Coordinates of C-alpha atoms and ligand atoms in Angstrom, one line a residue:
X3 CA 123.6 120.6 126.2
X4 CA 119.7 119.9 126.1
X5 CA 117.5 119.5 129.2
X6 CA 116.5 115.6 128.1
X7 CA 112.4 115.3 127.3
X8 CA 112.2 112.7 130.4
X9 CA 113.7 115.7 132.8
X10 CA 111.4 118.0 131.2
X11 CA 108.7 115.5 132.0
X12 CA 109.3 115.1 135.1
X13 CA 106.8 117.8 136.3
X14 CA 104.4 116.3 134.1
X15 CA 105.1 112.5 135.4
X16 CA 104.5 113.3 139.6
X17 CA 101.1 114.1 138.1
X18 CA 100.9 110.6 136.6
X19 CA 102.8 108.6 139.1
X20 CA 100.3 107.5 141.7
X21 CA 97.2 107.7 139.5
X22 CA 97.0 103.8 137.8
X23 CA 96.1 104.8 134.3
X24 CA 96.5 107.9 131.7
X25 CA 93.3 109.4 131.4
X26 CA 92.0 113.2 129.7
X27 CA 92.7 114.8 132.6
X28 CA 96.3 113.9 133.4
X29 CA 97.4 113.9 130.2
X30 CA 97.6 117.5 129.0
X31 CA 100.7 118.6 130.7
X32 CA 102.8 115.4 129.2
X33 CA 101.6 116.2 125.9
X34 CA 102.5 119.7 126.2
X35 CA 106.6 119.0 127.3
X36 CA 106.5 116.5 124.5
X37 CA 105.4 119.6 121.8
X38 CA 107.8 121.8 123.6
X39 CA 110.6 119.0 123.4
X40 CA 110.0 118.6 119.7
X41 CA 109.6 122.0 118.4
X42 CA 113.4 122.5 120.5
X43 CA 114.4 119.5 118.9
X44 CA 113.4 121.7 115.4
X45 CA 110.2 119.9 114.6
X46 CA 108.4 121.9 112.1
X47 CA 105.3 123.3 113.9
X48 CA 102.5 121.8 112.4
X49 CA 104.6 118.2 112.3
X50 CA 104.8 118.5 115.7
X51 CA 101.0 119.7 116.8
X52 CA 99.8 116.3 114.5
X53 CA 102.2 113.9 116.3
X54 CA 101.3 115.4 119.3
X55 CA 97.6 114.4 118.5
X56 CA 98.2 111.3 117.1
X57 CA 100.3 110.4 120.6
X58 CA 97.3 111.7 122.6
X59 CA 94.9 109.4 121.0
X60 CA 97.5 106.3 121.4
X61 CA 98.2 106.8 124.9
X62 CA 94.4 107.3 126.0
X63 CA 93.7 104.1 124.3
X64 CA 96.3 102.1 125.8
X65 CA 95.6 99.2 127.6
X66 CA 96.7 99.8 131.6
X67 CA 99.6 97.0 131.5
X68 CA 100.3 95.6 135.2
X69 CA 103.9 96.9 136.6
X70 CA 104.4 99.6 134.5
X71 CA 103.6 103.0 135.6
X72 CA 101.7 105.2 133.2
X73 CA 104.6 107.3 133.1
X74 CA 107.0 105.1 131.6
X75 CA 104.2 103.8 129.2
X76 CA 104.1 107.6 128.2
X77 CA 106.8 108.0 127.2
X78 CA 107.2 104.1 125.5
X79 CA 103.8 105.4 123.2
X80 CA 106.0 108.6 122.4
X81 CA 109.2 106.4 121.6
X82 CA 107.0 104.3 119.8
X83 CA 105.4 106.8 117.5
X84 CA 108.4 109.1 116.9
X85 CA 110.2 105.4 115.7
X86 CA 107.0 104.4 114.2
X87 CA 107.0 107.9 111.9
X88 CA 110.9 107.7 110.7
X89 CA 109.9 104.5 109.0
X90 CA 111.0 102.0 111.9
X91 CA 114.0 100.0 109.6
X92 CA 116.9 101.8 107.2
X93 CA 116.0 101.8 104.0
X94 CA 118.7 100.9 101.1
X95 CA 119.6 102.4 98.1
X96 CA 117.3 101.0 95.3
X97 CA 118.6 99.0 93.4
X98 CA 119.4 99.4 89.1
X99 CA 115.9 99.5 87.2
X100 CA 117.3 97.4 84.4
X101 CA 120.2 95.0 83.7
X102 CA 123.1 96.8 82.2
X103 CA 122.1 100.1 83.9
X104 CA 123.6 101.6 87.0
X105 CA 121.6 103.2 89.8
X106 CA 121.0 106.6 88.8
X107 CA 120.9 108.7 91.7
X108 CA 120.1 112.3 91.4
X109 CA 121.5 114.6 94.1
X110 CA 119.4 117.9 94.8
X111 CA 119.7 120.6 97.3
X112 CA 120.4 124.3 98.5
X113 CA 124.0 125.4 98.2
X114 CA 125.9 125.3 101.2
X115 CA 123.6 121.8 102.7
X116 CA 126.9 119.6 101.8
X117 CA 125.8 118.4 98.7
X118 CA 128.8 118.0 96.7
X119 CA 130.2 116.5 99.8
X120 CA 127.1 114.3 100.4
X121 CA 128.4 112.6 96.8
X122 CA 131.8 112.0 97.6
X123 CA 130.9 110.1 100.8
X124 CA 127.5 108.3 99.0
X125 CA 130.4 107.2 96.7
X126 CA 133.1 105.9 99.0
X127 CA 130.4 104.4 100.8
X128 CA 129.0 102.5 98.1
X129 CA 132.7 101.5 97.2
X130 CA 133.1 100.1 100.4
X131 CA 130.0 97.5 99.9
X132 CA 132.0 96.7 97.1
X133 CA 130.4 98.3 94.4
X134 CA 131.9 100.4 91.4
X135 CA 130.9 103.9 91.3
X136 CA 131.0 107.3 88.8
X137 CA 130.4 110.4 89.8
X138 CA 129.2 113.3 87.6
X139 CA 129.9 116.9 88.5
X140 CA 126.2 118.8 87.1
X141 CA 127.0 121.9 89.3
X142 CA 128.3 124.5 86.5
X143 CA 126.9 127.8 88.4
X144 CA 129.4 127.7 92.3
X145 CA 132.9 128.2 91.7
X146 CA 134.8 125.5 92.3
X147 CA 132.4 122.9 92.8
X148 CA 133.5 120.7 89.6
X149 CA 137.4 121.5 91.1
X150 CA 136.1 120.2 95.0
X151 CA 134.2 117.0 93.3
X152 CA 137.3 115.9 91.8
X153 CA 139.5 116.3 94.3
X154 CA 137.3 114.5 96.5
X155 CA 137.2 111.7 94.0
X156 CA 140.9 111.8 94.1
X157 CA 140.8 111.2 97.7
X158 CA 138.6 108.5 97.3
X159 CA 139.7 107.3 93.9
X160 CA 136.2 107.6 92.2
X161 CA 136.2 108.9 89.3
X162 CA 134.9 112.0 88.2
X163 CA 133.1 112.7 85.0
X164 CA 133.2 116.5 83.9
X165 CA 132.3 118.1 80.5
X166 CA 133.9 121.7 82.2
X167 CA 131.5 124.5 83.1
X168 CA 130.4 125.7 80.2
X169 CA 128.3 122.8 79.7
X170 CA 124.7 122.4 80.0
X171 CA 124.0 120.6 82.9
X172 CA 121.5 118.3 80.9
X173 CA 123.8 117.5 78.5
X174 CA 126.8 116.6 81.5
X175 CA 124.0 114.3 83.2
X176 CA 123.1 112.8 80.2
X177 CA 126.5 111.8 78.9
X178 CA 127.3 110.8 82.4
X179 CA 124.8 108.2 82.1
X180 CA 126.4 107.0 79.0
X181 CA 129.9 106.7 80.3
X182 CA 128.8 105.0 83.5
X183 CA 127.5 101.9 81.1
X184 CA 129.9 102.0 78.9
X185 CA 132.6 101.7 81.9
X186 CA 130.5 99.6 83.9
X187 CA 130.1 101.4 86.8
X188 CA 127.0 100.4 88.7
X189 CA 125.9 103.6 90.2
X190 CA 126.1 106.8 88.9
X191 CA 126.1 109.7 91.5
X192 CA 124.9 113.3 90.0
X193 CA 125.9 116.4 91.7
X194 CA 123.6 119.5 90.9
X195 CA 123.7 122.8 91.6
X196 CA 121.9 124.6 94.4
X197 CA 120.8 128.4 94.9
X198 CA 120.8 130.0 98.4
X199 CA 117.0 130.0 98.4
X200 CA 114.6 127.8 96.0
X201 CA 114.2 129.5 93.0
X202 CA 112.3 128.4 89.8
X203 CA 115.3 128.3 87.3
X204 CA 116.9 125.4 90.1
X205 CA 114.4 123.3 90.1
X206 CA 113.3 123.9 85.8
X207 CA 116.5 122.4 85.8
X208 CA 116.9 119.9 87.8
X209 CA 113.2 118.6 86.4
X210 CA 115.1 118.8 83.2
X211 CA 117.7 116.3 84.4
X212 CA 115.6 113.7 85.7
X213 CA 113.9 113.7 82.5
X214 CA 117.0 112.9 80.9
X215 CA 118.1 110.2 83.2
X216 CA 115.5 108.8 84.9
X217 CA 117.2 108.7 88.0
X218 CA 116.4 105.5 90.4
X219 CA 117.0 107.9 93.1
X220 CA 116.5 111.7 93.9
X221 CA 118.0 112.5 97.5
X222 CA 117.5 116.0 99.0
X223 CA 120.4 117.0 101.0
X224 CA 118.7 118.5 104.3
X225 CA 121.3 120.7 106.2
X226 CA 120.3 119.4 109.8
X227 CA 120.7 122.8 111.0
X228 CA 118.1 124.2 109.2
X229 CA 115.6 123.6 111.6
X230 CA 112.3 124.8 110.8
X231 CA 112.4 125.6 107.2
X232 CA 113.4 122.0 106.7
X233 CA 109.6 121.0 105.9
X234 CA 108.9 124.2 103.6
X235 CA 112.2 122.6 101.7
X236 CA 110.6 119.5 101.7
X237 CA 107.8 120.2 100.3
X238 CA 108.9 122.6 97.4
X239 CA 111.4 119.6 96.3
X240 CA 109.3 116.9 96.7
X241 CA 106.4 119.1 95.0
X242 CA 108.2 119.2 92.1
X243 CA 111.0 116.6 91.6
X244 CA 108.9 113.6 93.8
X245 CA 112.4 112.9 96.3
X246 CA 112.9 109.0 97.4
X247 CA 114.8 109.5 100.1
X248 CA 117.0 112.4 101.7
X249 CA 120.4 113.1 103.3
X250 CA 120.5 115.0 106.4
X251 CA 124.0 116.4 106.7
X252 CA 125.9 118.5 109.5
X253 CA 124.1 116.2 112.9
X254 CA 127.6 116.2 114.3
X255 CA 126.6 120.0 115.0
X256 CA 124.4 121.1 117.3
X257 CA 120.7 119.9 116.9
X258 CA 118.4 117.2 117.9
X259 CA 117.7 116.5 114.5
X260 CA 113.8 117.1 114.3
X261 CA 114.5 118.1 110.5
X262 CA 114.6 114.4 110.2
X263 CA 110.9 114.1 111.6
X264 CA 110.0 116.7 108.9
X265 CA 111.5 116.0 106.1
X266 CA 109.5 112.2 106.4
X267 CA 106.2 113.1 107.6
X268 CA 106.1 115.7 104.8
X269 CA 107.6 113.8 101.9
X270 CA 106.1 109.9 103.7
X271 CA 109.7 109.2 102.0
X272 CA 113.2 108.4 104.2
X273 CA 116.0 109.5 105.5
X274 CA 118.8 107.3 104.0
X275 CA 121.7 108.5 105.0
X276 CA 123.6 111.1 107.6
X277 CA 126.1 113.1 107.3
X278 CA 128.0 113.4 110.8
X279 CA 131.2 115.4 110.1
X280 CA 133.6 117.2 107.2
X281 CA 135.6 114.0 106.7
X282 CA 134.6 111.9 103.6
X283 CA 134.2 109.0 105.6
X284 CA 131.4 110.4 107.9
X285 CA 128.5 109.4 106.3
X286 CA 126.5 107.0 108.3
X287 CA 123.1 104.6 107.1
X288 CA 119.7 106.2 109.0
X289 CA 118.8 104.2 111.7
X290 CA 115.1 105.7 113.3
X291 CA 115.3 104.1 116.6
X292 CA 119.0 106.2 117.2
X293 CA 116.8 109.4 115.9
X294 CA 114.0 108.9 117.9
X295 CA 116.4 108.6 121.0
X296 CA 118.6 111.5 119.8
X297 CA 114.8 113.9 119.0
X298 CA 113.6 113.3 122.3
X299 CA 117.3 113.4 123.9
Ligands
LIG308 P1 127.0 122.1 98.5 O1 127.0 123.6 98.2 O2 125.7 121.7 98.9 O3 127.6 121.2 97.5 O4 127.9 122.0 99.9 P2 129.4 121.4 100.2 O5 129.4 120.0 100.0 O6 130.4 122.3 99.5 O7 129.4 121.6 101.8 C1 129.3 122.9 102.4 C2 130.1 122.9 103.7 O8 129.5 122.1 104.6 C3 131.5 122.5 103.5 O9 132.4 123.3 104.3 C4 131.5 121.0 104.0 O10 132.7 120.6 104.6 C5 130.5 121.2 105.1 N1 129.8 119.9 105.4 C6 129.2 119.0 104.5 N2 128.6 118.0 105.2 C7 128.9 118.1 106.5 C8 128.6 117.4 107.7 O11 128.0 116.3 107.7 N3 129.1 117.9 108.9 C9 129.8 119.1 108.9 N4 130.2 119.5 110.1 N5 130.1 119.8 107.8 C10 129.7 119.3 106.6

């Protein structure tokens, strides 16, 4: 499917192999496959044109190491650096702020990134590690949304706590809050609605609801597929809401995955979790090393 970045480089390496260090003038043509690699792996632009600097700098400061080529220590600074830039370890859900309070964790997205869906797996997930969760269906605007959130906690036997769709939002989130401590439940999942584009109204709103709950978590739900706008995303979300963490949904389609790289270097917070299919069981922890193999493919 992709040409993999060490094929690419391969042009690039005959220059390095025979020549016993990496030096300014064998290193332009690497650096250049490695940009080309990212930006087809869907790197946002500019995310890519600073790794690619900070990688330059690395690699002409490396120490020559005996039996290893400079091509293979190339492409171990790149490794390195992508890993190094995803946060190296998965990073857990937090934790409840206070005793007698669930994790409150505030879903937010565009429509159509898998959000709804996104909850119905963070839930069955989270109920596999043995833990009790509610999930609260905030999404009053898409048809159907409220009807597909409980029949995914059917599925899943979650339940699902609905005041209808007349509701304000606010209010649902809110009184979400105080049925998940009153049952016991110790996390409390909140589906919000998304618009096709951001749009002021969303995110009035969804300022509104974290004000009301306090959420220990806010995950944006990144549609892999999105590519480049992935960081412009990021930073309108994170602008105004301050994420934790993201979701990136739909990598059992066809991308690398370089939203990933984005969504982190423009937010400095992590990917926690990905979504790899349409099943609610295909949601898998973040694991950078696996990225940083699957980015530079
Ligand atoms: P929302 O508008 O953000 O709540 O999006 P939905 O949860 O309704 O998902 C939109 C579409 O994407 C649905 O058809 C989902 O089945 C699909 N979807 C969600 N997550 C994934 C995923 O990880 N992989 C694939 N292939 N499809 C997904």
């Amino acid at each position: 499917m992709f040409e993999s970045l060490s094929e690419k480089l391969e042009g690039a390496w005959r220059k390095l192999r025979g020549q016993d260090r990496i030096t300014e003038g064998n290193i332009d043509e690497a650096l250049r496959e490695v940009r080309r690699a990212l930006l087809e792996a869907d790197v946002n632009f500019q995310v890519a044109k600073e790794f690619v600097a900070d990688v330059r700098d690395d690699a002409l400061g490396a120490e020559v190491v005996s039996g290893v080529t400079p091509d293979q220590q190339f492409i171990k600074i790149v490794h390195d650096q992508l890993v190094a830039l995803m946060g190296e370890q998965n990073v857990p859900l937090a934790e409840p702020r206070a005793k007698g309070r669930p994790a409150v964790v505030l879903m937010a997205g565009l429509q159509g990134t898998g959000k709804t869906t996104a909850s119905a797996k963070l839930a069955l997930y989270l109920q596999k590690n043995g833990q009790k969760p509610l999930l609260a269906a905030a999404d009053v605007y898409r048809p159907a949304a409220i009807d597909q959130l409980q029949t995914l906690g059917g599925q899943i036997q979650v339940p699902v706590f609905t005041l209808g769709k007349e509701a304000d939002p606010v209010d649902i989130a809110r009184a979400s809050l105080e049925r998940a401590i009153a049952d016991r439940h110790d996390v409390l999942i909140v589906d919000t609605a998304g618009r096709l584009s951001i749009d002021d109204a969303m995110m009035a709103e969804l300022e509104r609801i974290k004000a009301a709950i306090d959420p220990e978590e806010i995950l944006l739900v990144v549609d892999a597929m999105t590519g480049q706008e992935a960081a412009n995303l990021t930073r309108a979300f994170h602008d105004r809401l301050g994420i934790t963490g993201a979701i990136l949904t739909k990598l059992d389609g066809d991308t690398r995955g370089g939203a990933a790289l984005s969504v982190r270097k423009i937010s400095g917070q992590p990917i926690k979790f990905v979504g790899v299919g349409e099943k609610v069981e295909a949601l898998q922890p973040f694991y950078p090393e696996r990225m940083a193999s699957r980015i530079l493919g």
